[in-house]
């Protein structure tokens, strides 16, 4: 944040504005940034932070601080990015020059895009994508991205590669991604899903990707072609210390033409991902987030065997967090007042030193 602040001061040296116009809290249901080839589709009342949204880009692979990511997207559920672009890496002596695109976060392998005939995306302005608007209505957005130029140099047998993204607002929010490929001779083909969240296989052709109680179900359709899931952790150094997971959807046999589609839908019930919440519960076990009983960590009722410190933390719920709760025998206790008798689920939020548990 300090580097960003300094960069802004240097980039915009003029005097500060004397007046600021409040544009309100509403967000449009879609945005298009034609120069960058980026489109964003949002639900109604997106400013609430609830619901499913997606940003997807075309662009080219000769941008400033470029990553080879034509066709990449970020899918967000209730404000949490569940299918992601991993972002930047820690810069080192391999960041620039001939070794740059050996890094899986900088090359296309670490993005939600295909691997075509064993080849990743090319680098340079000629490696680009285009966006065509198919539909824009209050109920649905649909775009067609031509990704062929992003692979054409290293994969001359490629005849067609398109990605159709459809975002449905009504009657129920959903995202559908359809990748269609054609070659002049049989080649391998696979898609990739990248996430920092947890995930598990929840059906023959289904995955659930989740962060706490926020989750999406990804249903895979290869048109009946056999495929395997290739799961791996991408080894790269990110400023956050996190390592993204890549879930490859790999067709089992070479193809001359194929289609891989997957549908992304919010999970209404956490029972798929958290059986504790489903135990002895009724059919609807979704938490009532408007009526939760929230107790801040700093509001403890009892402490013994040590002394915590309260400190400011910008990412904490109320801007404050506690620390130095790490000695053997140091106990804290909280009172949680509930309005009535019943069965309750407990969600605990915590932070820890990187690499610790």
Short mmCIF file of C-alpha atoms in Angstrom, two decimals:
data_model
loop_
_atom_site.label_atom_id
_atom_site.label_comp_id
_atom_site.label_asym_id
_atom_site.label_seq_id
_atom_site.Cartn_x
_atom_site.Cartn_y
_atom_site.Cartn_z
CA UNK A 1 0.00 0.00 0.00
CA UNK A 2 2.89 2.37 0.70
CA UNK A 3 4.32 1.75 -2.79
CA UNK A 4 0.92 2.37 -4.37
CA UNK A 5 0.52 5.60 -2.41
CA UNK A 6 3.95 6.83 -3.48
CA UNK A 7 3.26 5.81 -7.06
CA UNK A 8 0.01 7.78 -7.11
CA UNK A 9 1.77 10.87 -5.78
CA UNK A 10 4.35 10.66 -8.53
CA UNK A 11 1.89 9.81 -11.29
CA UNK A 12 -0.54 12.61 -10.41
CA UNK A 13 1.56 15.52 -9.14
CA UNK A 14 -1.15 18.15 -9.61
CA UNK A 15 -3.04 19.77 -6.74
CA UNK A 16 -5.76 17.87 -4.93
CA UNK A 17 -9.35 18.37 -6.04
CA UNK A 18 -11.22 21.02 -4.11
CA UNK A 19 -14.54 19.24 -4.56
CA UNK A 20 -15.54 15.61 -4.78
CA UNK A 21 -18.75 14.49 -6.41
CA UNK A 22 -20.53 11.57 -4.78
CA UNK A 23 -21.65 9.22 -7.53
CA UNK A 24 -23.73 7.15 -5.13
CA UNK A 25 -23.44 3.51 -4.16
CA UNK A 26 -25.19 1.92 -7.12
CA UNK A 27 -23.18 -0.16 -9.58
CA UNK A 28 -24.35 -0.84 -13.13
CA UNK A 29 -25.25 -4.39 -14.07
CA UNK A 30 -22.40 -4.39 -16.61
CA UNK A 31 -19.30 -2.48 -17.64
CA UNK A 32 -17.30 -2.65 -20.86
CA UNK A 33 -13.74 -1.35 -21.20
CA UNK A 34 -13.24 -1.67 -24.93
CA UNK A 35 -9.62 -0.49 -25.10
CA UNK A 36 -8.52 -3.17 -22.62
CA UNK A 37 -11.00 -5.76 -23.87
CA UNK A 38 -12.51 -6.23 -20.39
CA UNK A 39 -16.19 -6.84 -19.61
CA UNK A 40 -17.83 -7.13 -16.20
CA UNK A 41 -21.26 -8.62 -15.50
CA UNK A 42 -22.94 -8.05 -12.14
CA UNK A 43 -26.21 -8.93 -10.43
CA UNK A 44 -28.92 -6.42 -9.66
CA UNK A 45 -28.10 -4.43 -6.54
CA UNK A 46 -24.43 -5.30 -6.90
CA UNK A 47 -23.47 -2.60 -4.40
CA UNK A 48 -24.80 -4.87 -1.64
CA UNK A 49 -21.81 -7.16 -2.19
CA UNK A 50 -24.11 -10.17 -2.53
CA UNK A 51 -24.54 -12.50 -5.45
CA UNK A 52 -22.48 -13.80 -8.34
CA UNK A 53 -20.38 -11.62 -10.67
CA UNK A 54 -17.67 -12.09 -13.28
CA UNK A 55 -14.96 -10.05 -15.00
CA UNK A 56 -13.39 -11.47 -18.16
CA UNK A 57 -10.71 -10.03 -20.44
CA UNK A 58 -9.44 -10.33 -23.98
CA UNK A 59 -6.70 -7.75 -24.54
CA UNK A 60 -3.22 -8.79 -25.69
CA UNK A 61 0.00 -10.23 -24.29
CA UNK A 62 2.21 -7.17 -24.65
CA UNK A 63 0.77 -5.06 -21.85
CA UNK A 64 2.82 -3.27 -19.19
CA UNK A 65 3.94 -5.83 -16.57
CA UNK A 66 2.27 -8.36 -18.84
CA UNK A 67 0.95 -11.80 -17.93
CA UNK A 68 -0.17 -14.12 -20.74
CA UNK A 69 -3.84 -14.14 -19.77
CA UNK A 70 -6.04 -13.57 -22.83
CA UNK A 71 -9.47 -14.99 -21.97
CA UNK A 72 -8.84 -15.11 -18.23
CA UNK A 73 -11.65 -14.31 -15.79
CA UNK A 74 -12.44 -13.80 -12.12
CA UNK A 75 -15.72 -15.15 -10.70
CA UNK A 76 -16.86 -13.67 -7.39
CA UNK A 77 -19.53 -14.94 -4.98
CA UNK A 78 -20.74 -12.60 -2.23
CA UNK A 79 -17.63 -10.49 -2.63
CA UNK A 80 -15.22 -13.43 -2.44
CA UNK A 81 -13.18 -14.30 -5.55
CA UNK A 82 -13.47 -18.08 -5.94
CA UNK A 83 -12.14 -18.56 -9.48
CA UNK A 84 -9.26 -16.16 -9.88
CA UNK A 85 -6.41 -14.56 -11.68
CA UNK A 86 -3.68 -15.14 -9.06
CA UNK A 87 -2.24 -11.63 -9.49
CA UNK A 88 1.37 -10.54 -9.25
CA UNK A 89 4.38 -12.48 -8.07
CA UNK A 90 7.27 -11.32 -5.94
CA UNK A 91 9.75 -9.72 -8.31
CA UNK A 92 13.24 -11.21 -8.45
CA UNK A 93 16.08 -11.61 -10.95
CA UNK A 94 13.94 -14.02 -13.01
CA UNK A 95 11.00 -11.64 -13.36
CA UNK A 96 12.43 -9.94 -16.45
CA UNK A 97 14.07 -11.37 -19.53
CA UNK A 98 13.99 -14.82 -21.05
CA UNK A 99 12.89 -16.59 -17.87
CA UNK A 100 9.80 -14.43 -17.21
CA UNK A 101 7.22 -16.71 -18.81
CA UNK A 102 8.55 -19.86 -17.21
CA UNK A 103 6.71 -18.71 -14.09
CA UNK A 104 3.23 -20.35 -14.00
CA UNK A 105 1.65 -17.18 -12.64
CA UNK A 106 2.99 -15.10 -15.53
CA UNK A 107 2.39 -17.61 -18.29
CA UNK A 108 -1.10 -18.76 -19.19
CA UNK A 109 -0.93 -22.02 -17.21
CA UNK A 110 -1.77 -20.16 -14.01
CA UNK A 111 -4.92 -18.60 -15.45
CA UNK A 112 -8.43 -19.86 -16.20
CA UNK A 113 -7.64 -20.51 -19.87
CA UNK A 114 -7.03 -23.58 -22.06
CA UNK A 115 -3.83 -25.46 -22.85
CA UNK A 116 -4.01 -26.10 -26.61
CA UNK A 117 -2.18 -29.05 -28.10
CA UNK A 118 0.20 -28.93 -25.15
CA UNK A 119 0.99 -25.27 -25.85
CA UNK A 120 0.51 -22.22 -23.66
CA UNK A 121 -0.32 -18.74 -24.93
CA UNK A 122 2.17 -16.82 -27.03
CA UNK A 123 3.70 -13.53 -25.92
CA UNK A 124 3.43 -10.23 -27.78
CA UNK A 125 0.80 -7.90 -29.20
CA UNK A 126 -0.15 -10.37 -31.94
CA UNK A 127 -1.21 -12.79 -29.20
CA UNK A 128 -4.56 -11.15 -28.56
CA UNK A 129 -8.28 -11.77 -28.22
CA UNK A 130 -11.40 -10.00 -29.40
CA UNK A 131 -14.77 -9.58 -27.72
CA UNK A 132 -18.09 -9.68 -29.58
CA UNK A 133 -21.34 -8.80 -27.82
CA UNK A 134 -23.95 -11.50 -28.38
CA UNK A 135 -26.61 -10.33 -25.92
CA UNK A 136 -27.07 -7.62 -23.32
CA UNK A 137 -30.44 -7.62 -21.56
CA UNK A 138 -31.61 -7.10 -17.98
CA UNK A 139 -31.76 -10.89 -17.63
CA UNK A 140 -28.61 -11.98 -19.46
CA UNK A 141 -25.23 -10.93 -20.86
CA UNK A 142 -23.43 -13.03 -23.44
CA UNK A 143 -20.05 -12.44 -25.10
CA UNK A 144 -17.92 -14.36 -27.57
CA UNK A 145 -14.14 -14.16 -27.21
CA UNK A 146 -11.93 -15.24 -30.10
CA UNK A 147 -8.81 -16.68 -28.44
CA UNK A 148 -7.19 -18.27 -31.50
CA UNK A 149 -4.64 -15.46 -32.08
CA UNK A 150 -3.28 -15.94 -28.56
CA UNK A 151 -2.06 -19.46 -29.47
CA UNK A 152 -1.67 -19.32 -33.27
CA UNK A 153 2.08 -18.75 -33.45
CA UNK A 154 3.09 -21.81 -31.41
CA UNK A 155 0.13 -23.96 -32.48
CA UNK A 156 -0.20 -23.71 -36.29
CA UNK A 157 -2.66 -26.61 -36.46
CA UNK A 158 -5.21 -24.58 -34.50
CA UNK A 159 -8.15 -23.62 -36.70
CA UNK A 160 -10.59 -22.30 -34.10
CA UNK A 161 -10.64 -21.41 -30.41
CA UNK A 162 -13.54 -19.44 -28.98
CA UNK A 163 -14.80 -18.83 -25.47
CA UNK A 164 -18.46 -17.94 -24.95
CA UNK A 165 -19.27 -16.42 -21.59
CA UNK A 166 -22.92 -16.13 -20.59
CA UNK A 167 -24.00 -14.45 -17.38
CA UNK A 168 -27.57 -15.08 -16.24
CA UNK A 169 -29.19 -12.71 -13.75
CA UNK A 170 -32.69 -14.14 -13.94
CA UNK A 171 -34.38 -16.33 -12.98
CA UNK A 172 -31.28 -17.47 -11.07
CA UNK A 173 -27.72 -16.20 -11.18
CA UNK A 174 -25.31 -18.42 -13.08
CA UNK A 175 -22.23 -18.22 -15.31
CA UNK A 176 -21.65 -20.51 -18.27
CA UNK A 177 -18.26 -20.79 -19.99
CA UNK A 178 -18.11 -22.72 -23.28
CA UNK A 179 -14.73 -23.28 -24.95
CA UNK A 180 -14.82 -24.64 -28.50
CA UNK A 181 -11.70 -25.78 -30.38
CA UNK A 182 -10.87 -27.18 -33.81
CA UNK A 183 -7.56 -28.48 -35.24
CA UNK A 184 -6.44 -29.67 -38.66
CA UNK A 185 -5.18 -32.87 -37.02
CA UNK A 186 -5.74 -34.56 -33.63
CA UNK A 187 -4.31 -32.62 -30.70
CA UNK A 188 -4.66 -32.65 -26.92
CA UNK A 189 -6.92 -30.11 -25.24
CA UNK A 190 -7.55 -29.09 -21.66
CA UNK A 191 -9.12 -26.30 -19.63
CA UNK A 192 -8.03 -24.99 -16.25
CA UNK A 193 -9.71 -23.62 -13.13
CA UNK A 194 -7.54 -21.60 -10.74
CA UNK A 195 -8.49 -20.83 -7.14
CA UNK A 196 -7.12 -19.86 -3.75
CA UNK A 197 -10.21 -21.35 -2.10
CA UNK A 198 -10.89 -24.89 -0.96
CA UNK A 199 -12.63 -27.31 -3.27
CA UNK A 200 -13.97 -30.83 -3.35
CA UNK A 201 -15.55 -33.12 -5.89
CA UNK A 202 -19.27 -33.27 -5.13
CA UNK A 203 -20.55 -35.27 -8.09
CA UNK A 204 -19.48 -37.25 -11.13
CA UNK A 205 -19.07 -34.02 -13.13
CA UNK A 206 -19.26 -31.44 -10.38
CA UNK A 207 -16.94 -29.52 -8.06
CA UNK A 208 -17.77 -27.23 -5.17
CA UNK A 209 -15.35 -24.36 -4.62
CA UNK A 210 -15.81 -22.58 -1.31
CA UNK A 211 -14.46 -20.00 1.10
CA UNK A 212 -16.26 -20.30 4.41
CA UNK A 213 -19.97 -20.44 3.69
CA UNK A 214 -19.64 -18.76 0.28
CA UNK A 215 -19.47 -21.35 -2.46
CA UNK A 216 -20.09 -22.09 -6.10
CA UNK A 217 -20.85 -25.36 -7.81
CA UNK A 218 -19.02 -25.98 -11.10
CA UNK A 219 -20.71 -28.51 -13.39
CA UNK A 220 -18.50 -29.83 -16.19
CA UNK A 221 -19.79 -30.93 -19.62
CA UNK A 222 -17.41 -32.30 -22.24
CA UNK A 223 -20.14 -33.56 -24.55
CA UNK A 224 -19.62 -37.13 -23.41
CA UNK A 225 -15.88 -37.19 -24.04
CA UNK A 226 -13.90 -38.88 -21.24
CA UNK A 227 -11.68 -36.59 -19.21
CA UNK A 228 -9.58 -36.50 -16.07
CA UNK A 229 -9.14 -33.88 -13.38
CA UNK A 230 -5.52 -32.85 -12.93
CA UNK A 231 -5.14 -31.19 -9.52
CA UNK A 232 -1.95 -29.38 -8.53
CA UNK A 233 -0.54 -26.54 -6.49
CA UNK A 234 1.21 -23.84 -8.51
CA UNK A 235 4.66 -23.27 -7.08
CA UNK A 236 5.27 -19.54 -7.22
CA UNK A 237 6.08 -16.79 -4.74
CA UNK A 238 3.21 -14.36 -4.27
CA UNK A 239 3.28 -11.37 -1.91
CA UNK A 240 0.47 -12.94 0.10
CA UNK A 241 2.43 -16.15 0.66
CA UNK A 242 -0.51 -18.12 -0.75
CA UNK A 243 -0.21 -20.71 -3.50
CA UNK A 244 -3.10 -21.14 -5.93
CA UNK A 245 -4.51 -24.48 -6.95
CA UNK A 246 -5.08 -25.37 -10.59
CA UNK A 247 -7.73 -27.91 -11.52
CA UNK A 248 -7.14 -29.13 -15.07
CA UNK A 249 -10.00 -30.57 -17.11
CA UNK A 250 -8.01 -32.78 -19.48
CA UNK A 251 -9.65 -34.60 -22.38
CA UNK A 252 -8.42 -38.19 -22.35
CA UNK A 253 -7.81 -38.47 -26.11
CA UNK A 254 -6.57 -36.11 -28.83
CA UNK A 255 -9.35 -34.39 -30.80
CA UNK A 256 -9.85 -32.54 -34.06
CA UNK A 257 -12.87 -30.72 -32.62
CA UNK A 258 -14.22 -30.51 -29.07
CA UNK A 259 -16.13 -28.44 -26.60
CA UNK A 260 -15.67 -28.07 -22.85
CA UNK A 261 -18.43 -26.26 -20.99
CA UNK A 262 -18.86 -25.56 -17.33
CA UNK A 263 -21.64 -23.90 -15.43
CA UNK A 264 -20.92 -21.92 -12.27
CA UNK A 265 -23.78 -21.47 -9.79
CA UNK A 266 -23.94 -20.22 -6.19
CA UNK A 267 -24.45 -22.92 -3.58
CA UNK A 268 -27.51 -22.03 -1.52
CA UNK A 269 -26.94 -24.57 1.21
CA UNK A 270 -23.58 -25.04 2.94
CA UNK A 271 -24.48 -28.67 3.66
CA UNK A 272 -22.56 -29.70 0.51
CA UNK A 273 -19.36 -28.30 1.90
CA UNK A 274 -19.88 -28.37 5.66
CA UNK A 275 -21.69 -31.46 6.96
CA UNK A 276 -21.63 -30.02 10.51
CA UNK A 277 -24.17 -27.39 9.50
CA UNK A 278 -26.37 -30.06 7.93
CA UNK A 279 -26.39 -32.39 10.93
CA UNK A 280 -29.90 -32.78 12.37
CA UNK A 281 -30.98 -29.73 10.39
CA UNK A 282 -34.06 -29.07 8.34
CA UNK A 283 -33.93 -28.93 4.55
CA UNK A 284 -32.82 -25.30 4.56
CA UNK A 285 -29.60 -24.92 6.53
CA UNK A 286 -28.48 -21.65 4.98
CA UNK A 287 -27.37 -19.18 7.65
CA UNK A 288 -29.61 -16.17 8.16
CA UNK A 289 -26.87 -13.60 7.74
CA UNK A 290 -29.21 -10.68 8.49
CA UNK A 291 -29.84 -12.03 12.00
CA UNK A 292 -26.52 -13.47 13.08
CA UNK A 293 -25.20 -12.93 16.59
CA UNK A 294 -21.78 -11.37 16.10
CA UNK A 295 -19.19 -11.21 18.87
CA UNK A 296 -15.90 -9.45 18.13
CA UNK A 297 -12.71 -11.17 19.24
CA UNK A 298 -11.72 -8.17 21.34
CA UNK A 299 -14.96 -8.41 23.33
CA UNK A 300 -13.83 -11.33 25.49
CA UNK A 301 -15.46 -11.81 28.89
CA UNK A 302 -12.62 -13.58 30.69
CA UNK A 303 -8.84 -13.80 30.41
CA UNK A 304 -6.33 -15.71 32.48
CA UNK A 305 -2.80 -16.98 32.15
CA UNK A 306 -1.61 -14.04 30.03
CA UNK A 307 -2.35 -10.60 28.65
CA UNK A 308 -3.39 -9.89 25.05
CA UNK A 309 -2.68 -6.66 23.26
CA UNK A 310 -5.21 -4.79 21.12
CA UNK A 311 -3.87 -3.36 17.87
CA UNK A 312 -5.20 -1.61 14.82
CA UNK A 313 -5.69 -3.83 11.76
CA UNK A 314 -7.24 -2.44 8.59
CA UNK A 315 -8.60 -5.80 7.42
CA UNK A 316 -10.33 -6.59 10.73
CA UNK A 317 -14.11 -6.26 10.96
CA UNK A 318 -14.01 -3.15 13.14
CA UNK A 319 -10.43 -2.12 12.47
CA UNK A 320 -9.07 -3.72 15.64
CA UNK A 321 -7.54 -7.12 16.37
CA UNK A 322 -5.91 -8.82 19.34
CA UNK A 323 -2.45 -10.37 19.47
CA UNK A 324 0.01 -11.98 21.90
CA UNK A 325 -2.43 -14.80 22.64
CA UNK A 326 0.18 -17.45 22.15
CA UNK A 327 1.47 -18.66 25.54
CA UNK A 328 0.74 -22.11 26.92
CA UNK A 329 -2.20 -21.91 29.29
CA UNK A 330 -3.32 -18.47 28.13
CA UNK A 331 -7.12 -18.62 28.01
CA UNK A 332 -9.80 -16.30 26.66
CA UNK A 333 -13.52 -16.81 26.96
CA UNK A 334 -16.46 -15.15 25.25
CA UNK A 335 -20.14 -14.88 26.07
CA UNK A 336 -22.45 -15.30 23.08
CA UNK A 337 -26.00 -14.13 23.87
CA UNK A 338 -28.62 -15.89 21.76
CA UNK A 339 -32.19 -14.61 21.44
CA UNK A 340 -33.94 -17.95 21.92
CA UNK A 341 -33.39 -21.65 22.36
CA UNK A 342 -32.49 -23.58 19.25
CA UNK A 343 -29.71 -25.09 17.19
CA UNK A 344 -26.96 -22.74 16.14
CA UNK A 345 -23.96 -22.99 13.86
CA UNK A 346 -20.68 -21.39 14.94
CA UNK A 347 -18.40 -19.61 12.49
CA UNK A 348 -14.99 -18.58 13.85
CA UNK A 349 -12.75 -16.18 11.97
CA UNK A 350 -9.07 -16.13 12.83
CA UNK A 351 -5.72 -15.05 11.47
CA UNK A 352 -2.29 -16.52 12.02
CA UNK A 353 1.35 -16.09 11.09
CA UNK A 354 2.14 -17.26 7.59
CA UNK A 355 2.75 -20.99 7.54
CA UNK A 356 1.50 -21.50 11.12
CA UNK A 357 -1.62 -23.27 12.32
#
